[in-house]
Short mmCIF file of C-alpha atoms (C1' of nucleotides) in Angstrom, two decimals:
data_model
loop_
_atom_site.label_atom_id
_atom_site.label_comp_id
_atom_site.label_asym_id
_atom_site.label_seq_id
_atom_site.Cartn_x
_atom_site.Cartn_y
_atom_site.Cartn_z
CA UNK A 1 0.13 -0.20 -0.18
CA UNK A 2 1.21 3.71 -1.25
CA UNK A 3 -1.54 6.01 -0.23
CA UNK A 4 -3.02 6.96 3.03
CA UNK A 5 -4.71 9.89 3.41
CA UNK A 6 -3.07 12.81 4.83
CA UNK A 7 -4.39 15.31 7.22
CA UNK A 8 -4.16 17.71 4.59
CA UNK A 9 -6.45 15.49 2.14
CA UNK A 10 -8.65 14.86 4.70
CA UNK A 11 -9.63 18.94 5.48
CA UNK A 12 -9.97 19.38 1.87
CA UNK A 13 -12.30 16.62 1.81
CA UNK A 14 -14.15 18.36 4.65
CA UNK A 15 -13.90 21.24 3.19
CA UNK A 16 -15.80 19.83 -0.35
CA UNK A 17 -18.51 18.44 1.88
CA UNK A 18 -19.29 21.56 3.84
CA UNK A 19 -19.31 23.53 0.32
CA UNK A 20 -22.13 20.90 -1.26
CA UNK A 21 -24.13 21.04 2.00
CA UNK A 22 -23.88 25.03 1.79
CA UNK A 23 -24.58 25.31 -1.73
CA UNK A 24 -27.63 22.48 -1.32
CA UNK A 25 -28.73 24.89 1.81
CA UNK A 26 -28.98 28.36 -0.53
CA UNK A 27 -30.33 26.07 -3.92
CA UNK A 28 -33.39 24.51 -1.75
CA UNK A 29 -33.83 27.66 0.27
CA UNK A 30 -34.34 29.74 -2.89
CA UNK A 31 -35.65 26.81 -5.65
CA UNK A 32 -37.18 24.06 -3.23
CA UNK A 33 -36.20 20.36 -3.68
CA UNK A 34 -37.61 19.71 -7.05
CA UNK A 35 -36.81 23.49 -8.86
CA UNK A 36 -33.50 22.34 -7.65
CA UNK A 37 -31.03 19.81 -9.70
CA UNK A 38 -28.08 17.94 -8.81
CA UNK A 39 -26.45 20.23 -11.32
CA UNK A 40 -27.13 23.57 -10.18
CA UNK A 41 -25.69 22.49 -6.63
CA UNK A 42 -22.98 20.97 -7.95
CA UNK A 43 -22.30 24.31 -9.96
CA UNK A 44 -22.83 26.59 -7.00
CA UNK A 45 -20.26 24.26 -5.13
CA UNK A 46 -17.88 24.24 -7.79
CA UNK A 47 -17.38 20.74 -8.08
CA UNK A 48 -18.69 17.69 -10.56
CA UNK A 49 -21.87 16.61 -10.71
CA UNK A 50 -20.58 13.04 -10.12
CA UNK A 51 -18.61 14.17 -6.88
CA UNK A 52 -21.63 14.96 -5.20
CA UNK A 53 -22.43 11.05 -5.36
CA UNK A 54 -19.17 10.51 -3.10
CA UNK A 55 -20.44 12.36 -0.20
CA UNK A 56 -24.04 11.93 -0.34
CA UNK A 57 -26.13 8.89 -0.90
CA UNK A 58 -28.96 10.66 -3.48
CA UNK A 59 -30.66 14.05 -3.77
CA UNK A 60 -33.36 12.83 -1.08
CA UNK A 61 -30.59 12.22 1.36
CA UNK A 62 -28.83 15.12 0.94
CA UNK A 63 -32.17 17.38 1.55
CA UNK A 64 -33.13 15.32 4.09
CA UNK A 65 -29.64 16.10 5.82
CA UNK A 66 -30.10 19.69 5.65
CA UNK A 67 -33.81 19.56 7.17
CA UNK A 68 -32.52 17.37 9.72
CA UNK A 69 -30.07 19.55 10.44
CA UNK A 70 -32.47 22.03 11.53
CA UNK A 71 -34.91 20.06 12.97
CA UNK A 72 -31.93 19.43 15.51
CA UNK A 73 -30.71 22.97 15.64
CA UNK A 74 -34.11 24.07 17.28
CA UNK A 75 -34.51 21.31 19.34
CA UNK A 76 -31.00 21.60 20.96
CA UNK A 77 -31.68 25.29 21.23
CA UNK A 78 -34.74 25.05 23.37
CA UNK A 79 -33.71 22.43 24.96
CA UNK A 80 -31.23 24.11 26.54
CA UNK A 81 -32.98 27.40 27.20
CA UNK A 82 -35.56 25.35 29.17
CA UNK A 83 -32.67 24.23 31.47
CA UNK A 84 -32.68 27.54 32.80
CA UNK A 85 -36.06 27.97 33.56
CA UNK A 86 -38.52 26.75 35.93
CA UNK A 87 -42.16 26.88 36.13
CA UNK A 88 -44.18 27.12 32.93
CA UNK A 89 -44.45 30.72 32.33
CA UNK A 90 -40.90 31.24 32.72
CA UNK A 91 -39.88 27.78 30.42
CA UNK A 92 -42.69 28.98 27.41
CA UNK A 93 -40.69 32.62 27.57
CA UNK A 94 -37.32 31.14 26.93
CA UNK A 95 -38.45 28.28 24.51
CA UNK A 96 -39.79 30.98 22.30
CA UNK A 97 -36.83 33.63 22.57
CA UNK A 98 -34.76 30.51 21.60
CA UNK A 99 -36.56 29.51 18.82
CA UNK A 100 -36.69 32.66 17.41
CA UNK A 101 -33.18 33.53 17.70
CA UNK A 102 -32.06 30.44 16.26
CA UNK A 103 -33.79 30.61 13.45
CA UNK A 104 -33.12 34.26 12.62
CA UNK A 105 -29.31 33.19 13.11
CA UNK A 106 -29.94 30.38 10.21
CA UNK A 107 -32.18 31.75 7.48
CA UNK A 108 -31.43 29.25 4.69
CA UNK A 109 -31.91 26.27 6.80
CA UNK A 110 -35.18 27.60 8.12
CA UNK A 111 -36.18 28.59 5.00
CA UNK A 112 -35.73 24.82 3.50
CA UNK A 113 -37.65 23.35 6.81
CA UNK A 114 -40.15 25.68 6.95
CA UNK A 115 -41.05 26.56 3.52
CA UNK A 116 -39.51 24.39 1.50
CA UNK A 117 -39.73 20.74 3.36
CA UNK A 118 -43.18 20.42 2.53
CA UNK A 119 -42.74 20.30 -1.22
CA UNK A 120 -40.11 17.74 -0.84
CA UNK A 121 -40.55 13.75 -0.71
CA UNK A 122 -43.28 12.51 1.57
CA UNK A 123 -41.32 11.63 4.24
CA UNK A 124 -38.91 14.35 4.60
CA UNK A 125 -42.05 16.36 4.88
CA UNK A 126 -43.02 15.18 7.75
CA UNK A 127 -39.99 15.85 9.96
CA UNK A 128 -41.61 19.69 9.87
CA UNK A 129 -44.78 18.66 11.07
CA UNK A 130 -43.03 16.26 13.83
CA UNK A 131 -41.00 19.60 15.04
CA UNK A 132 -44.38 21.22 15.22
CA UNK A 133 -45.84 18.65 17.05
CA UNK A 134 -42.74 18.34 19.79
CA UNK A 135 -43.13 21.71 20.03
CA UNK A 136 -46.37 21.62 20.57
CA UNK A 137 -46.21 19.17 23.47
CA UNK A 138 -43.61 21.08 24.74
CA UNK A 139 -46.19 23.83 25.34
CA UNK A 140 -48.95 21.39 26.28
CA UNK A 141 -46.79 20.39 29.38
CA UNK A 142 -46.16 24.15 30.43
CA UNK A 143 -50.00 24.86 30.01
CA UNK A 144 -51.09 21.90 32.05
CA UNK A 145 -48.53 22.75 34.97
CA UNK A 146 -50.08 26.48 34.97
CA UNK A 147 -53.16 24.81 35.37
CA UNK A 148 -52.24 22.43 37.96
CA UNK A 149 -50.70 25.55 39.58
CA UNK A 150 -53.65 27.60 39.44
CA UNK A 151 -51.76 30.10 37.30
CA UNK A 152 -54.34 30.04 34.45
CA UNK A 153 -57.85 29.08 33.87
CA UNK A 154 -58.85 25.20 32.62
CA UNK A 155 -59.00 24.89 29.21
CA UNK A 156 -58.68 22.80 26.62
CA UNK A 157 -54.44 22.62 26.74
CA UNK A 158 -54.17 20.71 23.17
CA UNK A 159 -55.59 23.16 21.44
CA UNK A 160 -53.96 26.08 23.13
CA UNK A 161 -50.75 24.23 22.30
CA UNK A 162 -51.83 23.98 18.64
CA UNK A 163 -52.55 27.66 18.72
CA UNK A 164 -49.85 28.54 20.43
CA UNK A 165 -47.32 27.01 18.10
CA UNK A 166 -48.88 28.56 15.61
CA UNK A 167 -48.71 31.93 16.31
CA UNK A 168 -44.62 31.79 15.66
CA UNK A 169 -45.01 29.47 12.61
CA UNK A 170 -47.47 32.13 10.85
CA UNK A 171 -44.74 34.93 11.88
CA UNK A 172 -41.96 33.09 10.93
CA UNK A 173 -42.87 32.42 7.43
CA UNK A 174 -43.95 35.85 7.30
CA UNK A 175 -40.57 36.99 7.93
CA UNK A 176 -39.05 34.23 5.26
CA UNK A 177 -41.22 35.36 3.05
CA UNK A 178 -42.09 38.62 3.16
CA UNK A 179 -39.39 40.08 5.35
CA UNK A 180 -41.46 41.67 7.88
CA UNK A 181 -40.86 41.75 10.85
CA UNK A 182 -37.77 42.54 9.73
CA UNK A 183 -36.22 41.77 13.41
CA UNK A 184 -37.80 38.27 14.63
CA UNK A 185 -36.61 38.69 18.10
CA UNK A 186 -38.28 42.05 18.39
CA UNK A 187 -41.57 40.99 17.39
CA UNK A 188 -40.74 38.46 19.96
CA UNK A 189 -41.80 40.72 22.37
CA UNK A 190 -45.37 41.28 20.86
CA UNK A 191 -45.85 37.89 20.48
CA UNK A 192 -45.00 36.21 23.46
CA UNK A 193 -47.45 38.63 25.04
CA UNK A 194 -49.98 37.55 22.76
CA UNK A 195 -49.77 34.24 23.70
CA UNK A 196 -49.31 34.64 27.57
CA UNK A 197 -52.58 36.52 27.45
CA UNK A 198 -53.76 33.94 25.05
CA UNK A 199 -53.44 31.41 27.99
CA UNK A 200 -54.84 33.70 30.46
CA UNK A 201 -51.56 34.63 32.27
CA UNK A 202 -51.79 38.18 33.37
CA UNK A 203 -49.94 40.40 31.33
CA UNK A 204 -49.97 44.07 31.56
CA UNK A 205 -51.84 46.03 28.66
CA UNK A 206 -55.34 44.31 28.72
CA UNK A 207 -58.22 46.31 29.78
CA UNK A 208 -60.09 45.77 32.64
CA UNK A 209 -63.84 44.61 32.08
CA UNK A 210 -65.49 46.12 29.08
CA UNK B 1 -72.99 21.87 -41.16
CA UNK B 2 -74.61 18.96 -39.86
CA UNK B 3 -73.45 18.39 -36.34
CA UNK B 4 -74.47 21.18 -33.39
CA UNK B 5 -74.70 20.23 -29.78
CA UNK B 6 -77.95 19.33 -28.01
CA UNK B 7 -78.61 20.29 -24.55
CA UNK B 8 -78.14 16.37 -23.45
CA UNK B 9 -74.12 16.97 -24.93
CA UNK B 10 -73.85 19.84 -23.22
CA UNK B 11 -74.77 18.28 -19.85
CA UNK B 12 -72.46 15.09 -20.29
CA UNK B 13 -69.98 17.72 -20.81
CA UNK B 14 -70.40 19.31 -18.01
CA UNK B 15 -70.89 16.05 -16.10
CA UNK B 16 -67.88 14.91 -17.24
CA UNK B 17 -65.81 17.87 -16.46
CA UNK B 18 -67.12 17.58 -12.70
CA UNK B 19 -65.92 14.06 -12.80
CA UNK B 20 -62.65 15.09 -13.44
CA UNK B 21 -62.25 17.54 -10.72
CA UNK B 22 -63.79 15.69 -8.41
CA UNK B 23 -61.26 13.16 -9.26
CA UNK B 24 -58.30 15.75 -9.45
CA UNK B 25 -59.45 16.53 -6.00
CA UNK B 26 -59.62 13.11 -4.16
CA UNK B 27 -56.04 12.11 -5.71
CA UNK B 28 -54.30 15.85 -5.33
CA UNK B 29 -55.82 15.66 -1.64
CA UNK B 30 -54.33 12.22 -0.85
CA UNK B 31 -50.99 12.07 -2.83
CA UNK B 32 -50.26 16.09 -3.62
CA UNK B 33 -49.11 17.00 -6.94
CA UNK B 34 -46.14 15.34 -7.68
CA UNK B 35 -47.28 12.11 -6.57
CA UNK B 36 -50.32 12.07 -8.64
CA UNK B 37 -49.99 11.98 -12.42
CA UNK B 38 -52.77 12.76 -15.19
CA UNK B 39 -52.97 8.58 -15.51
CA UNK B 40 -54.42 8.18 -11.75
CA UNK B 41 -56.86 11.24 -12.48
CA UNK B 42 -57.92 9.70 -15.53
CA UNK B 43 -58.49 6.22 -14.20
CA UNK B 44 -60.10 7.92 -11.26
CA UNK B 45 -62.47 9.82 -13.42
CA UNK B 46 -63.14 6.70 -15.84
CA UNK B 47 -62.02 8.91 -19.02
CA UNK B 48 -59.39 8.68 -20.97
CA UNK B 49 -55.88 10.47 -20.59
CA UNK B 50 -56.19 12.77 -23.50
CA UNK B 51 -59.95 13.61 -22.30
CA UNK B 52 -58.27 15.71 -19.73
CA UNK B 53 -56.72 17.72 -21.72
CA UNK B 54 -59.74 18.81 -23.43
CA UNK B 55 -61.06 19.80 -20.63
CA UNK B 56 -58.38 21.64 -19.36
CA UNK B 57 -55.00 23.17 -20.71
CA UNK B 58 -52.27 20.86 -18.34
CA UNK B 59 -51.68 19.63 -14.76
CA UNK B 60 -50.75 22.25 -13.48
CA UNK B 61 -54.03 24.39 -14.41
CA UNK B 62 -55.62 21.58 -13.06
CA UNK B 63 -54.31 22.05 -9.84
CA UNK B 64 -54.40 25.59 -10.27
CA UNK B 65 -58.24 25.58 -10.90
CA UNK B 66 -58.91 23.77 -7.12
CA UNK B 67 -56.72 25.95 -5.28
CA UNK B 68 -58.93 28.56 -6.68
CA UNK B 69 -61.69 27.34 -6.25
CA UNK B 70 -60.89 26.47 -2.38
CA UNK B 71 -59.71 30.09 -1.94
CA UNK B 72 -62.86 31.51 -3.00
CA UNK B 73 -64.74 29.48 -1.39
CA UNK B 74 -63.31 30.81 1.85
CA UNK B 75 -63.21 34.15 1.03
CA UNK B 76 -66.74 34.38 -0.38
CA UNK B 77 -68.29 32.62 2.93
CA UNK B 78 -65.88 34.94 5.59
CA UNK B 79 -67.22 37.72 3.30
CA UNK B 80 -70.86 36.71 3.68
CA UNK B 81 -69.90 36.71 7.25
CA UNK B 82 -68.99 39.84 8.27
CA UNK B 83 -71.95 41.48 6.33
CA UNK B 84 -73.93 40.91 9.73
CA UNK B 85 -71.67 41.60 11.98
CA UNK B 86 -70.56 45.14 13.38
CA UNK B 87 -67.88 45.98 15.43
CA UNK B 88 -64.41 44.19 15.54
CA UNK B 89 -64.98 41.70 17.86
CA UNK B 90 -68.28 40.59 16.16
CA UNK B 91 -66.68 40.51 12.85
CA UNK B 92 -63.91 38.49 14.01
CA UNK B 93 -65.81 35.85 15.83
CA UNK B 94 -67.99 35.68 12.87
CA UNK B 95 -65.24 35.18 10.39
CA UNK B 96 -63.45 32.82 12.93
CA UNK B 97 -66.90 30.87 12.52
CA UNK B 98 -67.38 30.57 8.94
CA UNK B 99 -63.66 29.73 8.23
CA UNK B 100 -64.07 27.04 10.22
CA UNK B 101 -67.22 25.78 8.93
CA UNK B 102 -66.70 26.28 5.25
CA UNK B 103 -62.85 23.92 5.57
CA UNK B 104 -64.88 21.08 8.11
CA UNK B 105 -67.41 21.10 5.08
CA UNK B 106 -64.71 20.49 2.18
CA UNK B 107 -62.13 18.65 3.34
CA UNK B 108 -60.73 17.26 0.30
CA UNK B 109 -60.44 20.91 -0.84
CA UNK B 110 -58.79 22.15 2.29
CA UNK B 111 -55.96 19.31 1.94
CA UNK B 112 -55.41 20.69 -1.38
CA UNK B 113 -55.27 24.43 -0.38
CA UNK B 114 -53.74 24.25 2.95
CA UNK B 115 -51.60 20.46 2.72
CA UNK B 116 -50.56 20.28 -0.68
CA UNK B 117 -50.53 23.45 -2.17
CA UNK B 118 -46.84 24.82 -1.06
CA UNK B 119 -45.93 21.06 -2.48
CA UNK B 120 -47.10 22.26 -6.02
CA UNK B 121 -45.49 24.51 -8.48
CA UNK B 122 -44.22 27.82 -6.99
CA UNK B 123 -47.18 29.93 -8.94
CA UNK B 124 -49.70 28.16 -7.47
CA UNK B 125 -48.03 27.65 -3.85
CA UNK B 126 -48.67 31.36 -3.94
CA UNK B 127 -52.07 31.18 -3.55
CA UNK B 128 -52.37 30.19 -0.11
CA UNK B 129 -50.09 32.70 0.57
CA UNK B 130 -52.21 34.96 -0.36
CA UNK B 131 -55.47 33.70 1.10
CA UNK B 132 -53.14 33.76 4.63
CA UNK B 133 -52.24 37.25 3.92
CA UNK B 134 -55.58 38.71 2.95
CA UNK B 135 -57.15 37.16 5.98
CA UNK B 136 -54.62 38.82 7.91
CA UNK B 137 -55.40 41.85 6.47
CA UNK B 138 -59.24 41.34 7.53
CA UNK B 139 -57.90 40.63 11.07
CA UNK B 140 -55.21 43.61 11.21
CA UNK B 141 -58.38 45.87 10.40
CA UNK B 142 -60.60 44.57 13.23
CA UNK B 143 -57.62 44.99 15.41
CA UNK B 144 -57.20 48.77 14.55
CA UNK B 145 -61.10 49.24 15.02
CA UNK B 146 -60.95 47.68 18.58
CA UNK B 147 -57.91 49.62 19.47
CA UNK B 148 -59.23 53.11 18.39
CA UNK B 149 -62.65 52.35 20.16
CA UNK B 150 -60.30 51.71 23.30
CA UNK B 151 -61.71 48.08 23.76
CA UNK B 152 -58.21 47.00 23.28
CA UNK B 153 -54.92 47.92 24.25
CA UNK B 154 -52.46 49.34 21.96
CA UNK B 155 -50.37 47.18 20.30
CA UNK B 156 -48.65 45.73 16.87
CA UNK B 157 -51.52 44.84 15.18
CA UNK B 158 -49.58 43.44 12.11
CA UNK B 159 -47.95 40.72 14.33
CA UNK B 160 -51.38 40.23 16.19
CA UNK B 161 -52.86 39.16 13.16
CA UNK B 162 -50.58 37.21 11.66
CA UNK B 163 -50.43 35.41 15.32
CA UNK B 164 -54.63 35.20 15.32
CA UNK B 165 -54.44 33.68 11.53
CA UNK B 166 -51.42 31.61 12.58
CA UNK B 167 -53.25 30.04 15.39
CA UNK B 168 -56.10 29.02 12.77
CA UNK B 169 -53.82 27.66 10.73
CA UNK B 170 -52.11 25.41 13.07
CA UNK B 171 -55.51 23.99 14.52
CA UNK B 172 -56.86 23.06 10.85
CA UNK B 173 -53.89 21.17 9.80
CA UNK B 174 -53.73 19.54 12.72
CA UNK B 175 -57.38 18.31 11.48
CA UNK B 176 -56.67 17.52 7.89
CA UNK B 177 -53.42 15.49 9.21
CA UNK B 178 -54.25 13.73 12.32
CA UNK B 179 -57.91 14.15 12.79
CA UNK B 180 -57.67 16.14 15.94
CA UNK B 181 -59.76 18.18 16.84
CA UNK B 182 -61.93 15.51 15.31
CA UNK B 183 -65.03 18.41 15.49
CA UNK B 184 -63.14 21.68 13.76
CA UNK B 185 -66.15 23.98 14.91
CA UNK B 186 -66.42 22.60 18.29
CA UNK B 187 -62.50 23.04 19.07
CA UNK B 188 -63.51 26.88 17.17
CA UNK B 189 -64.98 27.93 20.45
CA UNK B 190 -61.61 27.47 22.67
CA UNK B 191 -59.67 28.93 19.60
CA UNK B 192 -61.80 31.83 19.56
CA UNK B 193 -61.50 32.50 23.28
CA UNK B 194 -57.46 32.13 23.10
CA UNK B 195 -57.17 34.99 20.32
CA UNK B 196 -60.12 37.25 21.93
CA UNK B 197 -57.72 36.87 25.04
CA UNK B 198 -54.40 37.16 23.15
CA UNK B 199 -56.13 40.47 21.69
CA UNK B 200 -56.85 42.02 24.98
CA UNK B 201 -60.90 41.22 25.09
CA UNK B 202 -61.53 40.60 28.41
CA UNK B 203 -62.99 36.95 28.45
CA UNK B 204 -64.08 35.07 31.10
CA UNK B 205 -61.39 32.72 32.28
CA UNK B 206 -58.51 35.14 33.10
CA UNK B 207 -57.21 34.86 36.71
CA UNK B 208 -57.15 38.47 37.95
CA UNK B 209 -53.00 39.66 39.31
CA UNK B 210 -51.25 36.60 39.89
"C1'" DT C 1 -79.16 6.00 -43.31
"C1'" DG C 2 -75.10 8.36 -44.08
"C1'" DA C 3 -71.66 12.39 -44.17
"C1'" DA C 4 -69.90 15.88 -41.68
"C1'" DG C 5 -67.78 17.28 -37.93
"C1'" DA C 6 -67.14 16.49 -32.65
"C1'" DA C 7 -65.44 13.98 -29.13
"C1'" DT C 8 -62.40 10.23 -27.22
"C1'" DT C 9 -58.56 7.55 -27.13
"C1'" DG C 10 -53.95 5.46 -25.19
"C1'" DA C 11 -49.99 4.34 -28.13
"C1'" DA C 12 -46.03 7.08 -29.22
"C1'" DT C 13 -43.23 11.59 -28.80
"C1'" DT C 14 -40.98 14.20 -26.10
"C1'" DA C 15 -38.24 16.34 -22.58
"C1'" DC C 16 -36.23 16.21 -18.08
"C1'" DC C 17 -32.83 14.84 -14.87
"C1'" DG C 18 -31.61 11.56 -10.79
"C1'" DT C 19 -27.76 8.47 -10.79
"C1'" DT C 20 -24.26 5.63 -12.77
"C1'" DC C 21 -19.61 4.31 -14.23
"C1'" DA C 22 -15.45 4.54 -17.58
"C1'" DT C 23 -11.90 7.35 -17.69
"C1'" DT C 24 -8.68 11.18 -16.36
"C1'" DA C 25 -6.11 13.52 -12.67
"C1'" DC C 26 -4.08 13.49 -8.26
"C1'" DA C 27 -2.00 12.07 -3.98
"C1'" DT C 28 1.55 9.01 -1.63
"C1'" DG C 29 5.41 6.70 -0.31
"C1'" DA C 30 9.16 3.09 -1.54
"C1'" DT D 1 10.48 8.58 -10.10
"C1'" DC D 2 6.62 5.33 -10.83
"C1'" DA D 3 3.76 1.75 -8.90
"C1'" DT D 4 -0.47 1.74 -6.41
"C1'" DG D 5 -4.49 3.11 -4.97
"C1'" DT D 6 -8.13 7.32 -4.24
"C1'" DA D 7 -10.83 11.44 -5.88
"C1'" DA D 8 -13.38 13.39 -9.51
"C1'" DT D 9 -15.57 14.15 -13.44
"C1'" DG D 10 -19.08 14.62 -17.01
"C1'" DA D 11 -21.50 11.58 -20.82
"C1'" DA D 12 -24.36 8.38 -21.57
"C1'" DC D 13 -28.17 5.58 -19.61
"C1'" DG D 14 -32.25 4.94 -18.07
"C1'" DG D 15 -37.20 5.92 -15.77
"C1'" DT D 16 -40.74 8.81 -15.50
"C1'" DA D 17 -44.75 10.94 -16.48
"C1'" DA D 18 -46.60 15.03 -19.15
"C1'" DT D 19 -48.49 16.47 -23.49
"C1'" DT D 20 -49.71 15.07 -28.71
"C1'" DC D 21 -51.75 13.38 -32.40
"C1'" DA D 22 -53.12 9.83 -36.00
"C1'" DA D 23 -57.40 7.06 -35.45
"C1'" DT D 24 -61.83 5.54 -34.01
"C1'" DT D 25 -66.07 6.34 -32.21
"C1'" DC D 26 -69.91 8.84 -31.46
"C1'" DT D 27 -73.32 12.57 -32.59
"C1'" DT D 28 -76.50 15.14 -35.48
"C1'" DC D 29 -79.37 16.33 -38.73
"C1'" DA D 30 -80.52 16.61 -44.25
#
DNA sequence: TGAAGAATTGAATTACCGTTCATTACATGA
DNA sequence: TCATGTAATGAACGGTAATTCAATTCTTCA
């Protein structure tokens, strides 16, 4: 044997993989799964078509890797934020801020996951709904905790959790598609107030008895 | 000229068009734009492949016609509901109930528009976002009216409107994908309360000052 | 009834794109 | 340097499915 990978080569391979992933992130974010061809990604990454298949099984695996990246990122960030919070209300607030921050920092990835993944292969599309379901479950737990402590009025915690997640989803979609609000985390303040009021937490700004 | 369409033929043509549209509604609702072939639709409608092209320009036009049907239906139903309501709060409530009712009555069409259209051609996908934008605009007007009358606290009406629409979207998606809630209009009551509280309307169930 | 035109059909055409693989270029170290 | 293996490449392949159109069937009415 007269050839063994040297460190330099390993670095080049790693850099190439990253170039391909980055090119895919940009292309898929802009043009979606079916609107992006392997050729497009190869061109943007500056590699040959066949090269992509040395690094990833196929087009779907490439797309799925990106969606999964976004999925893990959001869940991970939220989980860490919740560690430092106690009580339903604080956990909710920390989760919301963490989610908006991580999306704002990774716009392309957010587009791939939230806007383009439903247009991909069904198996991949499911991951978005799975993320939303998991987020809703977290919210539901917090709501149930709030009700148990008497901080919240009795209510259908499942519906409330869906509503809660829905507000974020819609605002993020608007941010991704129209650029409004321009600053996602700033808009988050309004959004948090809306949801805390919606759940029944006392928040300043409510006008007493009409 | 020895042939002129008779009434009977016109009826057959109309019935065929409807059969094709209905078949497309069912296939697209279940399998999405890319997961449905013209052959599938033709088979379900009981016509030849070529026949479909006598009635509709192409696959995209067929899909777009369905999305447009849903779009018009929802807007029309909401517009009529709002006619009989006065004041921001009542208009909001009437709109919400109308939207949920019309979706519940047309589940396949709702699936095509809300679940499958994002997966279709970009031009068609835009229509869903356009609908959501228009609904948000209606909500925003009502919120501004509420603020002007002093019934609502000052707030970012645009964010509130997005949040409002988002709660409905999420619950409807859950209903379409998982069948939960089983009864959409029943769940609407919770949802309406959530949003009215979120906006700042006084609603029973808020716990005073923690 | 049969000539004229309309409606229907599905096999053939066409276009597209993901994937493969024979070939070339590169890297290693004896 | 060169023998040996690795990495990279893109033309060619293959499968899929939308769309077309020549041939057929149906409808009308003189």
